[in-house]
Every structure is written in C-alpha cells, then in structure tokens.
XYZ file of C-alpha atoms in Angstrom:
185
model
C 129.938 -170.948 44.138
C 130.498 -167.234 43.566
C 130.636 -167.391 39.758
C 127.987 -170.045 39.165
C 125.435 -169.319 41.902
C 125.852 -166.094 43.870
C 126.531 -163.628 41.024
C 123.808 -164.961 38.691
C 121.364 -164.918 41.628
C 122.309 -161.300 42.422
C 121.227 -160.254 38.928
C 117.915 -162.097 39.238
C 117.228 -160.544 42.645
C 118.056 -157.067 41.312
C 115.541 -157.591 38.495
C 112.924 -158.789 41.002
C 113.512 -155.758 43.248
C 113.233 -153.399 40.288
C 110.045 -155.014 38.971
C 108.304 -155.154 42.345
C 105.122 -157.059 43.093
C 101.750 -155.895 41.792
C 99.197 -155.331 44.555
C 95.468 -154.679 44.244
C 95.358 -151.366 46.144
C 91.544 -151.158 46.197
C 91.103 -154.711 47.500
C 93.831 -154.135 50.110
C 92.115 -150.935 51.315
C 88.754 -152.737 51.520
C 90.415 -155.590 53.421
C 91.846 -153.058 55.896
C 88.426 -151.453 56.345
C 86.865 -154.865 57.001
C 89.564 -155.601 59.587
C 88.879 -152.231 61.234
C 85.133 -152.878 61.417
C 85.728 -156.320 62.937
C 88.168 -154.832 65.433
C 85.529 -152.257 66.471
C 82.878 -154.971 66.935
C 85.295 -157.162 68.889
C 86.345 -154.204 71.032
C 82.704 -153.534 71.960
C 82.212 -157.230 72.829
C 85.314 -157.142 75.044
C 84.108 -154.035 76.896
C 80.636 -155.545 77.333
C 82.074 -158.790 78.735
C 84.485 -156.899 80.996
C 81.837 -154.472 82.236
C 84.273 -151.607 81.777
C 86.447 -149.836 79.229
C 90.215 -150.318 79.339
C 93.160 -150.258 76.967
C 93.076 -153.685 75.290
C 96.640 -153.126 74.054
C 97.951 -152.532 77.576
C 99.286 -155.784 79.068
C 99.100 -154.206 82.530
C 95.421 -153.231 82.241
C 94.461 -156.491 80.515
C 96.323 -158.540 83.143
C 94.615 -156.669 85.985
C 91.221 -157.339 84.416
C 91.764 -161.015 83.586
C 93.685 -162.150 86.641
C 92.772 -159.730 89.436
C 89.136 -158.841 88.606
C 87.981 -162.012 86.808
C 90.229 -164.373 88.779
C 91.410 -166.384 85.780
C 94.465 -168.605 86.345
C 97.604 -166.603 85.647
C 101.115 -167.438 84.580
C 104.278 -165.562 85.333
C 104.480 -162.009 86.569
C 106.440 -159.342 84.710
C 107.747 -155.975 85.887
C 104.440 -154.315 85.026
C 102.027 -157.055 86.117
C 100.788 -160.429 84.927
C 101.994 -161.677 81.542
C 99.358 -161.531 78.822
C 101.449 -162.889 75.959
C 99.956 -165.184 73.331
C 101.029 -168.379 75.139
C 99.271 -167.354 78.357
C 96.093 -166.265 76.561
C 95.984 -169.409 74.384
C 95.629 -171.501 77.547
C 92.642 -169.366 78.589
C 90.920 -169.042 75.204
C 87.876 -171.029 76.398
C 86.842 -167.856 78.228
C 84.845 -165.708 75.745
C 86.596 -162.472 76.716
C 90.038 -164.025 76.187
C 88.957 -165.477 72.847
C 87.832 -161.994 71.806
C 91.147 -160.474 72.910
C 93.035 -163.032 70.805
C 90.793 -162.255 67.823
C 91.301 -158.526 68.362
C 95.081 -158.967 68.446
C 95.050 -161.059 65.275
C 93.020 -158.468 63.382
C 95.083 -155.572 64.762
C 98.311 -157.223 63.611
C 96.940 -157.908 60.132
C 95.608 -154.367 59.830
C 98.658 -152.464 61.062
C 101.416 -154.604 59.577
C 99.890 -155.742 56.338
C 96.787 -153.802 55.258
C 97.896 -150.337 56.417
C 101.619 -151.075 56.168
C 101.527 -152.285 52.580
C 99.221 -149.453 51.473
C 101.905 -147.001 52.621
C 104.596 -148.563 50.418
C 102.675 -149.211 47.198
C 104.352 -147.213 44.455
C 102.523 -145.060 41.893
C 102.653 -148.028 39.504
C 100.728 -150.208 41.994
C 103.773 -152.268 42.956
C 105.448 -152.993 46.267
C 109.219 -153.261 46.200
C 111.239 -155.148 48.756
C 114.963 -155.638 49.299
C 116.177 -159.204 48.970
C 119.237 -160.202 50.945
C 121.185 -163.257 49.935
C 124.038 -163.209 52.447
C 122.264 -162.521 55.740
C 121.180 -165.994 56.838
C 123.689 -168.655 57.837
C 121.890 -171.319 55.785
C 121.845 -169.453 52.483
C 118.129 -168.751 52.485
C 116.955 -165.453 51.096
C 115.501 -162.823 53.348
C 113.388 -159.834 52.458
C 113.057 -156.452 54.185
C 111.250 -153.140 53.925
C 108.670 -154.669 53.663
C 109.247 -158.343 54.387
C 107.220 -159.954 51.607
C 108.303 -163.423 52.712
C 106.298 -163.087 55.910
C 102.786 -162.645 54.523
C 100.564 -164.995 56.567
C 99.161 -168.047 54.835
C 97.967 -170.554 57.415
C 94.701 -168.801 58.197
C 91.704 -167.868 56.080
C 92.488 -164.176 56.604
C 96.106 -164.723 55.606
C 95.011 -166.423 52.425
C 92.711 -163.501 51.663
C 95.632 -161.130 52.172
C 97.820 -163.127 49.812
C 95.120 -162.802 47.168
C 95.846 -159.040 47.093
C 99.119 -159.818 45.292
C 98.187 -160.131 41.644
C 99.778 -160.939 38.312
C 100.159 -158.285 35.632
C 97.863 -158.654 32.616
C 99.062 -161.551 30.471
C 101.093 -163.027 33.327
C 100.459 -165.694 35.947
C 101.752 -166.255 39.461
C 103.455 -169.552 40.174
C 104.051 -170.914 43.657
C 106.793 -173.486 44.102
C 108.157 -174.717 47.404
C 111.109 -177.072 47.562
C 111.350 -178.755 50.921
C 114.630 -177.983 52.708
C 116.458 -176.794 49.588
C 119.149 -174.227 50.366
C 122.312 -173.037 48.677
C 124.557 -173.912 51.619
C-alpha cells in the first residue's frame, strides 16, 4: 500500500499543489460584483417587507422580527432568542421576507467564501494553490485546505457559474471524472 499507492500519490499531489489551478480573475471579480449588487437589492426588499432596518446577519434581530413582530411559527429557542438556522427558515420560505433572507444568505456565502475569498489567494500567475491531504480522512479520501477547492458548489446555477471561473491553460482541457464510492481504503 505504501510503496504502490501512497508514495506515488504523494508525488502527484505535490505536482498538483505546485501547479495550482488557473482562475479567471476578471470573471471572478465580476461575479463577486454581481453577487454584491443582488445582495443590495435583496437587502432593500427585506427592509421594505419588514418595514424597518435591522441587521439581517443577526439571528437575534431576525428572530425577533420574524417570530415576535410578524408572528411566524417558530422552532426552538437558543440562548440569544429564536433559532433562525437554515432548517427553520426553509420551513417558512413561503413567506416572501423569509425567501429573501434565504437568498441573501446564499449570495453572502458565495460572495465572502468564494468570490472574495478566492480573489485574495490568486497568485501573480493567476493560479490558486491548495494543500491536498491524503491521510486525514478515515476512508482514504483526499481533502483540500487553504482554500478547500473540493467544496466549490455545483448543485445550483450560481455554483455552476462559479465553477466556470476555473479554466484550463492554453492548449489544455479540463476533465471531470467521478467514480462512485471509489476510495483507497
């Protein structure tokens, strides 16, 4: 296992880390700006529907608005007030204000973690470099950190647009292969 799988894989991963992944910096910046504009529009819609300004990112203030002021059905209470986690809000997404809050959170996550976060770590050569770890998971799967390039969203239209920012070098192509349930151990 060590001689035939782990050591050869370590060399491949080292080469991958050194090469990095080419990212379209301009397209990523434009994507971040689009997310910011949509967040601003959604924020205005939330304030209009609420009839007041509040910190959308504050679970305490959001919970007070949704459950105390608007009287929406609530879930469990936390130390700071009513829970406003994704599970609770998903059950209430038929309410336009809640739907807007969920949209706002989705865009904020994409902007901060991916658009802004990746722009900060693009090297002068236009590449993002990650660290692959081959001995962290119990099942033998690879993991990736700083940044985690294995966690780029894909199941939504916005996630697919984000993935399109990763490009192939001239004369190269990107290949996507996914073996179902294949692991070293």
